[in-house]
XYZ file of C-alpha atoms in Angstrom:
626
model
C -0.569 -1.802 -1.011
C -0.741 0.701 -3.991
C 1.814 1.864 -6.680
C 3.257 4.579 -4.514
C 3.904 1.928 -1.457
C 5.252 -0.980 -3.918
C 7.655 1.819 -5.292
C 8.941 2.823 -1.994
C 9.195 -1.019 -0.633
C 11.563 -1.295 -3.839
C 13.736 1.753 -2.662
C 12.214 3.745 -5.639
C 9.312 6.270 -4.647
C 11.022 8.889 -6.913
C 8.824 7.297 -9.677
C 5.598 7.313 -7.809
C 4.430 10.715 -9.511
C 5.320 9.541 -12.772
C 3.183 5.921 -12.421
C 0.561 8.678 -11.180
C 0.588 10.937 -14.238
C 0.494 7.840 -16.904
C -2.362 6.335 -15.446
C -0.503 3.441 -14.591
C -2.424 0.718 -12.416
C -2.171 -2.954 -10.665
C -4.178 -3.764 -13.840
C -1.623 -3.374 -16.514
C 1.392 -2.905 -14.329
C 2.588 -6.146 -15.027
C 1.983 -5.480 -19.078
C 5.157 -3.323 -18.884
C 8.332 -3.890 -20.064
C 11.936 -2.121 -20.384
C 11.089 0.339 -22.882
C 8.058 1.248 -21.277
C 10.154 2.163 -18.531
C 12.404 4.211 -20.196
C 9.395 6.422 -21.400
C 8.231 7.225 -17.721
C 11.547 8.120 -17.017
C 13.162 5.424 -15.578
C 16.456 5.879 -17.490
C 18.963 4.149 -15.084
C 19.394 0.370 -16.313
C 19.932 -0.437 -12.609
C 16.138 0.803 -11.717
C 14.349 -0.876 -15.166
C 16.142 -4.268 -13.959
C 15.062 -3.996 -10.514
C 11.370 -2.717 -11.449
C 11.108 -6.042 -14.048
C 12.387 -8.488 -11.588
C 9.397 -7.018 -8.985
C 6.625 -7.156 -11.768
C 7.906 -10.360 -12.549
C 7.504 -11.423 -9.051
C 4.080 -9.444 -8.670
C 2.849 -12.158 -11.318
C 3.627 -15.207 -9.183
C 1.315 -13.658 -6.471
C 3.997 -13.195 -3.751
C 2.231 -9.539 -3.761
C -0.582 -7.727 -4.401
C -1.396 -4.448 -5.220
C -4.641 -2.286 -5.068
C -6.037 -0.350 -8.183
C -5.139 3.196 -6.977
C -2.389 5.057 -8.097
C -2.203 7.748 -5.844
C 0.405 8.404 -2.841
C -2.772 7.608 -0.251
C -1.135 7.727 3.110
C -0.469 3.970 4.406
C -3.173 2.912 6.835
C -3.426 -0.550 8.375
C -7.131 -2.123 9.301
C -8.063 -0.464 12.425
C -9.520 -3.884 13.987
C -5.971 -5.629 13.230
C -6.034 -6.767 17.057
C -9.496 -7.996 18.550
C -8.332 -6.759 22.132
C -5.507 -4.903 23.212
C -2.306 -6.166 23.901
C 1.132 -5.389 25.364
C 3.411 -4.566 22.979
C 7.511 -3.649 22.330
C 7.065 -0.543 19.673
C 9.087 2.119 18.158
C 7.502 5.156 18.000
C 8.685 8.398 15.014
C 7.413 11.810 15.584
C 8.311 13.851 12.988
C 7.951 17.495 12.184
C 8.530 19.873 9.280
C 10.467 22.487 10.000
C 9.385 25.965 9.734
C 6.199 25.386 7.593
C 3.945 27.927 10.042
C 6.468 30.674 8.337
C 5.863 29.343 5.404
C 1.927 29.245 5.154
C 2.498 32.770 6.038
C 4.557 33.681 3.107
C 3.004 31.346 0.337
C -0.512 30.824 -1.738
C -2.445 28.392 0.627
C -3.092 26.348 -2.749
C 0.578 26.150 -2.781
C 1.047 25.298 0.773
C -1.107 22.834 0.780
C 0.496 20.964 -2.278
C 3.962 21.328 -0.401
C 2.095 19.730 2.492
C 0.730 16.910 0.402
C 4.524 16.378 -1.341
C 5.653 16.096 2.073
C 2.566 13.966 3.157
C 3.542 11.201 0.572
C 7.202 11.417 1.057
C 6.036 10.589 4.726
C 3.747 7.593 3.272
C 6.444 6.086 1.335
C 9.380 5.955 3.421
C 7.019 4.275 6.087
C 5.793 1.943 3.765
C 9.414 0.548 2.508
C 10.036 -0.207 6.169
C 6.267 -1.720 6.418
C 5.664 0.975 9.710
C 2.600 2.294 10.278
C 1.649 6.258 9.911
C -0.885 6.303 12.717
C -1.977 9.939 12.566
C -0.874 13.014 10.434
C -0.929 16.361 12.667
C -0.524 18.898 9.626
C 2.628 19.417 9.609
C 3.867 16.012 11.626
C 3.532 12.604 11.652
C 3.136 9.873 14.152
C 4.636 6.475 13.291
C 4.832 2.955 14.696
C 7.083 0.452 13.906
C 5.795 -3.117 15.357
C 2.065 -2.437 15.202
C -0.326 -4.224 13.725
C 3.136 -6.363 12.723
C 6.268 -6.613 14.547
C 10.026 -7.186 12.468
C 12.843 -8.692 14.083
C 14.802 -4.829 13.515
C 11.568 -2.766 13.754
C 14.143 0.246 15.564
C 16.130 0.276 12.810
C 13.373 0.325 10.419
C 12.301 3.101 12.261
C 15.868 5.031 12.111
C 16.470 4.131 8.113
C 12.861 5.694 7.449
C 13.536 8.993 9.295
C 16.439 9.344 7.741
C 15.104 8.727 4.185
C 12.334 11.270 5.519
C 15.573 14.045 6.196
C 17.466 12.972 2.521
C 13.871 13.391 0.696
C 12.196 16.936 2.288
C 15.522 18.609 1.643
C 14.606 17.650 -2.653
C 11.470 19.738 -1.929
C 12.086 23.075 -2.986
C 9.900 25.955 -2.118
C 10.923 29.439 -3.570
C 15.032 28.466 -3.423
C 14.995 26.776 0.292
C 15.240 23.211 1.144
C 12.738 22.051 3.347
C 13.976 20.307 6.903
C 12.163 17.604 8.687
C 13.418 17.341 12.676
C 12.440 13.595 14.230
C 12.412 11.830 17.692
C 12.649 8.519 18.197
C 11.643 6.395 21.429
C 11.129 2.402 22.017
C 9.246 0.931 24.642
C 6.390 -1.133 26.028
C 3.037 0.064 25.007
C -0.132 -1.250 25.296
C -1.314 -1.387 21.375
C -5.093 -1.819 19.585
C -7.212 0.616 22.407
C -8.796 3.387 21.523
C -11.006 6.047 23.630
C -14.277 4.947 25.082
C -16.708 5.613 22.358
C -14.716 6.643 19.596
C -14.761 6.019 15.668
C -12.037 7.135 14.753
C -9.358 4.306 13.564
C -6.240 5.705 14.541
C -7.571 7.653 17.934
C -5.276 6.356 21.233
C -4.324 3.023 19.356
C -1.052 2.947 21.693
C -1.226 3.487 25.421
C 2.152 4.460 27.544
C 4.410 6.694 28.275
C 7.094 5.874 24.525
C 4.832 8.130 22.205
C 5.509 10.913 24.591
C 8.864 10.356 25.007
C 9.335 10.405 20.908
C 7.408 13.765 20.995
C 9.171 15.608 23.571
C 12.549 14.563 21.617
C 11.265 15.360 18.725
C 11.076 18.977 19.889
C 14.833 18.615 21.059
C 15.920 18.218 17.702
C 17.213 21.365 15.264
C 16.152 21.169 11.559
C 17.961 18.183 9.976
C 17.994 16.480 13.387
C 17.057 12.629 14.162
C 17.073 12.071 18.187
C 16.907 8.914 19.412
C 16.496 7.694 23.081
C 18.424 5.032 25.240
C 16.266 2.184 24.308
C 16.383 2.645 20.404
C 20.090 3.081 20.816
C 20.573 0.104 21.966
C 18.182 -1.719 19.973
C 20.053 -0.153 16.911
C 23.846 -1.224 17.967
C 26.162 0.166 16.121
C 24.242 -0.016 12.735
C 24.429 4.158 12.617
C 26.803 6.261 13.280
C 26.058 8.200 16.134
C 26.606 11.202 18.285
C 25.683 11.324 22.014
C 23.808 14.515 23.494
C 23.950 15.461 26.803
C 20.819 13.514 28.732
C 17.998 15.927 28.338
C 15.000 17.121 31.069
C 11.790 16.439 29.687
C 8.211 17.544 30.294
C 6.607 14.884 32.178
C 9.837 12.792 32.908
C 11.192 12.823 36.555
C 14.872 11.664 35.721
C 16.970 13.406 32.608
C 16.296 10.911 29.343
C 19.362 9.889 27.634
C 19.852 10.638 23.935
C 21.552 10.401 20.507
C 21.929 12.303 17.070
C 21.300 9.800 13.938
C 24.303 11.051 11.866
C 23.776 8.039 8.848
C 24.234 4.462 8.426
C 27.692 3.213 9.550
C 30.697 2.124 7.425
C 29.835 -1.469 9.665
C 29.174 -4.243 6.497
C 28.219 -7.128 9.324
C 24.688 -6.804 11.019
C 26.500 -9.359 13.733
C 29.186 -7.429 14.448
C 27.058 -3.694 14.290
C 24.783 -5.295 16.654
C 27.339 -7.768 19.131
C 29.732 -5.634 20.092
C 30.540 -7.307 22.884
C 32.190 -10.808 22.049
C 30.391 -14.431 23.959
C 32.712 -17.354 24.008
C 30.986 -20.023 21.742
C 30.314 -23.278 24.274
C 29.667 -26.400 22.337
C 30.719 -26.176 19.118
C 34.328 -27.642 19.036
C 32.763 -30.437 16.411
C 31.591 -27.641 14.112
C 34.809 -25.695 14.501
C 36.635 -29.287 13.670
C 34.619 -29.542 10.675
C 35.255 -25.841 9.172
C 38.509 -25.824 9.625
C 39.013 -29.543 7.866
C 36.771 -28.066 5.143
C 39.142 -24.747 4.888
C 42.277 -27.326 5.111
C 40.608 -28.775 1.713
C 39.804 -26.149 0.051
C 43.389 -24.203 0.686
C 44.640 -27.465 -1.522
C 42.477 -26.623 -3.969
C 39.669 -28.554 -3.506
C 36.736 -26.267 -3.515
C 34.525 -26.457 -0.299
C 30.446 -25.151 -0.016
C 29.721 -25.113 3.831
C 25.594 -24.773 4.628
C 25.214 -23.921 7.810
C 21.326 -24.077 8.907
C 19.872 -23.301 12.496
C 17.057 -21.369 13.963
C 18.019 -17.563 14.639
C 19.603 -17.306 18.047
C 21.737 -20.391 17.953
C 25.090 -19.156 17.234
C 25.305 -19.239 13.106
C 27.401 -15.635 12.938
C 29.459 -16.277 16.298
C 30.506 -19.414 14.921
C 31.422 -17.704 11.335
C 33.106 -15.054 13.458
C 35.269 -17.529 15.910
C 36.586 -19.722 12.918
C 37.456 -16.542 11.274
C 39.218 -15.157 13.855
C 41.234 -18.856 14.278
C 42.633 -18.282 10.416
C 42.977 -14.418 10.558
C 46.997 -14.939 10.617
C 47.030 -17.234 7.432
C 46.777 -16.203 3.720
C 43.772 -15.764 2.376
C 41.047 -12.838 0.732
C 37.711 -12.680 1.897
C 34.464 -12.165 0.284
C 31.644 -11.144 2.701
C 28.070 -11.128 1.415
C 25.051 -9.950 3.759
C 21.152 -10.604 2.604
C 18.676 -8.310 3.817
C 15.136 -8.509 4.728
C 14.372 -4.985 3.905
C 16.106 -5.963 0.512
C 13.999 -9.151 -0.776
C 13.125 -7.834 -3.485
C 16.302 -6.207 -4.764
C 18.178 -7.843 -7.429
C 21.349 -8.218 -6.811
C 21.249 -6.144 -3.416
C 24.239 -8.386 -1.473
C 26.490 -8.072 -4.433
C 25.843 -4.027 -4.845
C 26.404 -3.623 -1.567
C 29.688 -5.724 -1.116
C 31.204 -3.679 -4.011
C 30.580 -0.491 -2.258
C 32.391 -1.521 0.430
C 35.170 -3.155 -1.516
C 35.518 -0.134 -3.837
C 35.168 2.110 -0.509
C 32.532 4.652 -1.788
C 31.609 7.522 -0.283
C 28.911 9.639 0.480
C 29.158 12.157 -1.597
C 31.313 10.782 -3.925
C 30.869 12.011 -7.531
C 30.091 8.840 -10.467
C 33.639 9.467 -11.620
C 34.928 8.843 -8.536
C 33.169 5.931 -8.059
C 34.358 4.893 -10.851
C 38.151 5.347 -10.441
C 37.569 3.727 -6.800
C 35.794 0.839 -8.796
C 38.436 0.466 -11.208
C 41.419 -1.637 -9.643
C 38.758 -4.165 -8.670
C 37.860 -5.670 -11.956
C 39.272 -6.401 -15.711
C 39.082 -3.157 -17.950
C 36.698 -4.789 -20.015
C 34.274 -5.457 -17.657
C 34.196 -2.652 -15.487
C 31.351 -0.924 -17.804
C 29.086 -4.058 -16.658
C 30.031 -3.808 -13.303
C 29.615 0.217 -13.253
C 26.258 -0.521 -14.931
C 25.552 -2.905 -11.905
C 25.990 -0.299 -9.803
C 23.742 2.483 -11.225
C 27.149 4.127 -12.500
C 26.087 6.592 -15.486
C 29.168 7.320 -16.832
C 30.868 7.497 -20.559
C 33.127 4.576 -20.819
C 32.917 4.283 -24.723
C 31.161 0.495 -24.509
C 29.022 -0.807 -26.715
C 26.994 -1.293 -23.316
C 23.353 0.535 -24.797
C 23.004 -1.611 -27.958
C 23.041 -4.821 -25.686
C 19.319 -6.209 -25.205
C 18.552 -6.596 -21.093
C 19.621 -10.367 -21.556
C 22.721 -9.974 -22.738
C 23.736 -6.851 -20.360
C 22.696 -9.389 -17.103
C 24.768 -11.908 -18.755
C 27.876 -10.031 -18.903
C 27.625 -8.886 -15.803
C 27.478 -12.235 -14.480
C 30.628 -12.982 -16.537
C 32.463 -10.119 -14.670
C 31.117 -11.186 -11.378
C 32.746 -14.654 -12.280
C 35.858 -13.510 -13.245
C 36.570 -11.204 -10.908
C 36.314 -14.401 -8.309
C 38.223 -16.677 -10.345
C 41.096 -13.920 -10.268
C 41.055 -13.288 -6.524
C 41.203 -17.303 -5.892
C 44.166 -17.697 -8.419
C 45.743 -14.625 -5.844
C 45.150 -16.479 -2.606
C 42.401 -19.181 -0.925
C 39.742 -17.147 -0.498
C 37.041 -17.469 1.677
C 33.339 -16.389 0.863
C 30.704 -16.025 3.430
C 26.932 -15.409 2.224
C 24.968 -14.691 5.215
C 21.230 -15.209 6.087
C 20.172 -16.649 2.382
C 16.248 -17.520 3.804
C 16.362 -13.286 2.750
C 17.970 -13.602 -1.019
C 16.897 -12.165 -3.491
C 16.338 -14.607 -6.930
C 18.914 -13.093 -8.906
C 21.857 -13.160 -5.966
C 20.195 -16.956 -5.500
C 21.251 -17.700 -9.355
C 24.837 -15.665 -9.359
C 25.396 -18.035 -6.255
C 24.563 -20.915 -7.775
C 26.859 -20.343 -10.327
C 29.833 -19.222 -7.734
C 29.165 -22.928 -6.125
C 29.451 -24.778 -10.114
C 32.787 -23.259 -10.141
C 34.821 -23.658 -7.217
C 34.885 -27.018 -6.996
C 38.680 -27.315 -8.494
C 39.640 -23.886 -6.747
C 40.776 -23.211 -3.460
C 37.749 -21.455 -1.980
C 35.605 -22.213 0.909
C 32.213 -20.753 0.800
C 29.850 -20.490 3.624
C 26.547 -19.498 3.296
C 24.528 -19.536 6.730
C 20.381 -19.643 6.566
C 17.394 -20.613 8.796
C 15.757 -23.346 8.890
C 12.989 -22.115 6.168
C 15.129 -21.661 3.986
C 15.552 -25.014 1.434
C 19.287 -25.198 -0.033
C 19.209 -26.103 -3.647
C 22.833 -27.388 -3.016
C 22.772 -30.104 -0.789
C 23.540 -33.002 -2.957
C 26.481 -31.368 -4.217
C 29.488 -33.463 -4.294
C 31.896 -31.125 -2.618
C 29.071 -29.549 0.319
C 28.853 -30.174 3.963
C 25.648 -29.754 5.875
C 25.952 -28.332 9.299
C 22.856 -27.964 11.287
C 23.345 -26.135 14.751
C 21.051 -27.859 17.574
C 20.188 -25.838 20.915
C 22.771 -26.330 24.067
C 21.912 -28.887 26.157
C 21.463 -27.712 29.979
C 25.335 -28.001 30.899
C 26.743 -26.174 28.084
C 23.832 -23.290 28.874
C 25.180 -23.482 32.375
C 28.596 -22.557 31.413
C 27.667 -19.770 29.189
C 25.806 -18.300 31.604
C 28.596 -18.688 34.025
C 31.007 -17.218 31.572
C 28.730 -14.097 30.739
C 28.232 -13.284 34.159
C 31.833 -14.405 35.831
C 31.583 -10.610 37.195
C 28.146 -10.594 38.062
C 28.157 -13.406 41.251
C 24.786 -14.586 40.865
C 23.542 -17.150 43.084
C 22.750 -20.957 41.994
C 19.195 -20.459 41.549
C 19.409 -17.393 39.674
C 22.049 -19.038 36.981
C 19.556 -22.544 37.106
C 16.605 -19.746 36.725
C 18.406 -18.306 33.326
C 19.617 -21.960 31.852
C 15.919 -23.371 32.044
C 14.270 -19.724 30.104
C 17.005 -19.788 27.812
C 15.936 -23.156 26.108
C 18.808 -23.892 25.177
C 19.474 -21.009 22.965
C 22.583 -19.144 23.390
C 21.231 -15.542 22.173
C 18.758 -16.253 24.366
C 20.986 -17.390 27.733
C 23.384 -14.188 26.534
C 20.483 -11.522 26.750
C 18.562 -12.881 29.908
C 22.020 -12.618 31.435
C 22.575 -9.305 30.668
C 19.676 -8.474 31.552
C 19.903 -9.749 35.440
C 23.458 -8.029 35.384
C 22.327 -4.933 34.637
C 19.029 -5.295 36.792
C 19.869 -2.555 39.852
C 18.743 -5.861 42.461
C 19.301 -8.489 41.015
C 18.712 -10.805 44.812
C 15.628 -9.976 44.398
C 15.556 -12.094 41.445
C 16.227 -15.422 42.503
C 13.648 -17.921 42.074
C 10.805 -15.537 41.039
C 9.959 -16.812 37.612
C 7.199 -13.892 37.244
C 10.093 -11.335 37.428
C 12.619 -12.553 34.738
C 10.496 -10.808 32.019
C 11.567 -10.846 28.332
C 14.671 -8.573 27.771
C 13.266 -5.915 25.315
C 16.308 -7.070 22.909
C 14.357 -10.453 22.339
C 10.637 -8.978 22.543
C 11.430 -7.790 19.124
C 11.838 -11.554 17.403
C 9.387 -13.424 19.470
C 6.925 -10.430 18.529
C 7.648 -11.287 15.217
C 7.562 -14.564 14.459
C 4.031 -15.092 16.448
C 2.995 -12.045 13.966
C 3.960 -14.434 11.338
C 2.320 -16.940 12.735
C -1.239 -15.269 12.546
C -3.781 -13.994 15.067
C -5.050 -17.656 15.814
C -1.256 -18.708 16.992
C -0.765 -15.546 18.726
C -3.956 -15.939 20.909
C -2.879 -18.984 21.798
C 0.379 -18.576 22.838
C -1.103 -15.564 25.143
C -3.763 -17.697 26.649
C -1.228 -20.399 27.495
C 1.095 -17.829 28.778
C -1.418 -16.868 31.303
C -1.115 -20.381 32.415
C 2.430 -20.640 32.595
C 5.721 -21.586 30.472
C 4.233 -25.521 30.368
C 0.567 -26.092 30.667
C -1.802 -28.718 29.188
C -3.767 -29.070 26.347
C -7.204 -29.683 28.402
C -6.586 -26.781 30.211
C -5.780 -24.298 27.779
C -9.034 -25.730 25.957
C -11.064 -25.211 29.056
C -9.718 -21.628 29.356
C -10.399 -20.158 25.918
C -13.277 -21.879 25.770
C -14.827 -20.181 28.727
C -13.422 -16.728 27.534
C -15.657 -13.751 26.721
C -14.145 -13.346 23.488
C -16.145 -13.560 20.521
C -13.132 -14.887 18.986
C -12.166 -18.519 19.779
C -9.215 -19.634 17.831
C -8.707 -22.897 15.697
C -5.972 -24.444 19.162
C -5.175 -27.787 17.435
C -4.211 -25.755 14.437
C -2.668 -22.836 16.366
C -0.425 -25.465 18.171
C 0.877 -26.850 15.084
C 1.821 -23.738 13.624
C 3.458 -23.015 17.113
C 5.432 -26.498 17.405
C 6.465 -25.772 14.064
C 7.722 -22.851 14.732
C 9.592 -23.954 17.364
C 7.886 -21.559 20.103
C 6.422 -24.687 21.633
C 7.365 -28.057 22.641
C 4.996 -30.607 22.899
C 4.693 -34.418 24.655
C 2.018 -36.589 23.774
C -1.250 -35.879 21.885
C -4.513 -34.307 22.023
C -5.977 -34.212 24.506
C -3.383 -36.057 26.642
C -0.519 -33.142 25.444
């Protein structure tokens, strides 16, 4: 990763040209402090805060990056995958609009730096959603998103980079006009890591299938501004975006019309739950938890101050249960504070708390600072709305004595208005705080939560912060916490789910029995595979044919994912013993990679551990009797 990419990860690439122009490398990026920033032009206190916390982090080796300081497009290792493999992607095609019009009316030295701005604008909006720009056509782009490395929301990756891409060409100017980037957008399975019979070339047929296609003939749908998206992404995406439905289109090469959508922006939706479940599951075995939260909320409406960790592994109900308690004390008194980590944010400061004060305050797009500022107002004291407006990248005059304050002191004070503006909303009502998916926080959101939890003890709040399992809470020996850890369903409670989700859908015995035993217990898992026979077109033909209940693409995503995480070693293994079947033994799967013609034979009795630790595998007994 280079300057330019590190930049963009942080939400910041319109720095990258001057790093470039200073000279400034991996080798003494860390050397810098505030006011360096300030003389490279970073004047917003917001940006020099996040920048230090990244460096800072950059120097405990969570990160590396290379010695260049140029906007190199970002390329991945072309033998990331030994062998091909089947593969869930999202595929960009983007194109910039008009620019054969323009190479006829411009120097070609000129049109080929507008090509290059556009070039790097293309680099580093991929590489803050850590896709992969597979080819550059002179004037497009093709883009993966899950290849080499699948993310649990690689389609909406995809859809925040194009629109970054649309936001950032229209800040290129060329003689008084804008220019317009048009994108389509198309998920599906591919086969990923080929390439033509003979050829060097690194990027050349890497995907195989018809999804690159499809993203290229919608591509061409779109008008200039336009972000097209088909069926699949939709889907994928929920209601994350706001957007508008086209009329199904006829495409070259596609026998039936292809459904398809307009990317407007990012929804006013704060919950990823709720953006991407809009459909609502009843939640089967949980009454004890539900017992417990709303004891805990009973508590803390006396006064007692209640911290609520609730830990499980993703698919297993954490939101939905949030969700159902809330909706049991939606009729009673109370304010609530809702607080949502992000893994495209991880390196953010601060990120959950900026972005639950946009929503509270209501902003806008397009709102002027001023606005945002009078819209900020009646949610904190006068005298600390100048922290908080500094918080939020706010450059406005409010007569403070804010600029003679050293970095320190400004965090500090902001974490004093932070503080106070809780203690004032609990001495309104109880109020209940929820802090979701903390194995994403940031450090500095970790330390302005720690010091929410040292003061609620004697005030009626309940907090709830949910996590996975990864993630080690610093709280747990707190005198007024509860630990709730969320174990999968056993088979009967599966059963009923399933039952419930498809009450409408009359599937036979076997085919319900077939969906329990795949879903492992997990009810994300029981909820998609159901949906997935329902909407199957035959779904008789179903019954009792293992081989045909595939992954639902919803899931392919997250189990993609985590093996990536996992390494090539775990991921081998898990395909060889998927050859064999959902349970197979360890002798066997030895025997079988063994005798492969690979060249690569993976370390299994360390590849089995990672994947029993993962919790992709269950295991009975030991090497070699397992």
């Amino acid at each position: 990763m280079n300057i330019a990419e590190w930049l963009a990860r942080l939400g910041l690439p319109q720095y990258a040209d001057a790093f470039a122009e200073n000279a400034i490398d991996a080798s003494i990026l860390e050397q810098l402090t505030g006011e360096d920033l300030k003389e490279l032009g970073v004047s917003l206190l917001g940006h020099r805060r996040k920048l230090l916390t990244a460096i800072e982090a950059l120097g405990s080796g969570s990160e590396q990056i290379s010695r260049g300081t140029r906007n190199e497009p970002v390329t991945h290792s072309a033998t990331a995958f030994i062998s091909p493999e089947r593969r869930h992607l999202t595929v960009l095609f983007c194109e910039l609009v008009g620019s054969a019009a323009l190479a006829a009316r411009v120097d070609p030295e000129d049109f080929r730096e507008v090509i290059g701005r556009y070039h790097s604008l293309v680099s580093s909006a991929v590489a803050a959603q850590d896709g992969f720009v597979a080819q550059y056509l002179g004037n497009g782009a093709l883009i993966y998103f899950g290849f080499p490395t699948a993310h649990e929301d690689d389609a909406e990756r995809a859809v925040r980079a194009a629109l970054t891409l649309r936001e950032g060409t229209q800040v290129i100017d060329v003689d008084g006009s804008p220019l317009q980037v048009r994108a389509g957008l198309a998920t599906g399975l591919v086969v990923a890591g080929d390439r033509a019979e003979g050829s060097q070339a690194p990027h050349e047929q890497q995907i195989m299938g018809e999804t690159p296609n499809r993203a290229a003939r919608l591509q061409t749908l779109a008008e200039a501004g336009e972000i097209v998206i088909d069926a699949a992404t939709r889907k994928l995406v929920g209601r994350i975006f706001d957007l508008t439905e086209r009329e199904p289109a006829t495409l070259k090469g596609f026998s039936t019309p292809v459904e398809c959508w307009n990317v407007r922006g990012v929804s006013a939706i704060e919950s990823r739950f709720e953006a991407l479940r809009s459909e609502e599951t009843p939640v089967i075995g949980r009454d004890e938890e539900l017992e417990l939260l709303t004891k805990r909320w009973q508590q803390a409406k006396a006064g007692a101050g209640r911290l609520v960790m609730l830990c499980g592994e993703p698919g297993l109900g954490k939101s939905r249960l949030v969700s159902t308690f809330e909706d049991q004390i939606a009729g009673e008194r109370r304010i609530e504070l809702r607080y949502f980590c992000s893994s495209q944010h991880t390196s953010t400061a601060l990120y959950p708390v900026t972005a639950h004060l946009a929503r509270a305050a209501r902003f806008a797009e397009g709102d002027s600072p001023q606005e945002k500022l009078e819209k900020l107002r009646p949610l904190v004291e006068a005298s600390d709305l100048p922290f908080i407006a500094d918080l939020l990248s706010l450059r406005v005059d409010l007569n403070s004595s804010l600029h003679e304050l050293a970095p320190e002191e400004r965090r500090q004070k902001i974490f004093v208005a932070l503080l106070r503006r809780l203690k004032s909303l609990a001495n309104k009502a109880p109020l209940f705080i929820l802090i979701e998916d903390l194995h994403w926080i940031d450090p500095t959101t970790q330390e302005i939560v720690d010091l929410f939890i040292s003061m609620i003890e004697r005030l009626p709040v309940m907090m709830v912060l949910t996590f996975r399992p990864e993630f080690r809470s610093p709280w747990i020996d707190q005198p007024n916490a509860t630990s709730i850890t969320l174990n999968r369903l056993n088979l009967e409670d599966c059963a009923v789910l399933v039952r419930a989700l498809t009450a409408h859908g009359q599937l036979p015995a076997g085919m319900v029995e077939e969906i329990v035993q795949r879903a492992d217990g997990i009810p994300l898992f029981a909820e998609e595979l159901s949906k997935a026979v329902i909407d199957s077109s035959n779904v008789a033909s179903l019954q009792g044919e293992s081989g045909q209940l595939l992954v639902p693409m919803t899931l392919h995503a997250s189990l993609m994912a985590r093996l990536d995480h996992l390494g090539s070693d775990a991921r081998e293994t898990a395909q060889a013993g998927s050859v064999i079947g959902r349970e197979f033994s360890y002798s066997l799967l030895q025997r079988m990679i063994q005798d492969s013609s690979n060249s690569h034979i993976p370390n299994i009795e360390t590849s089995l551990s990672a994947l029993i630790g993962s919790g992709l595998l269950f295991a009975r007994g030991s090497p070699p009797h397992a």
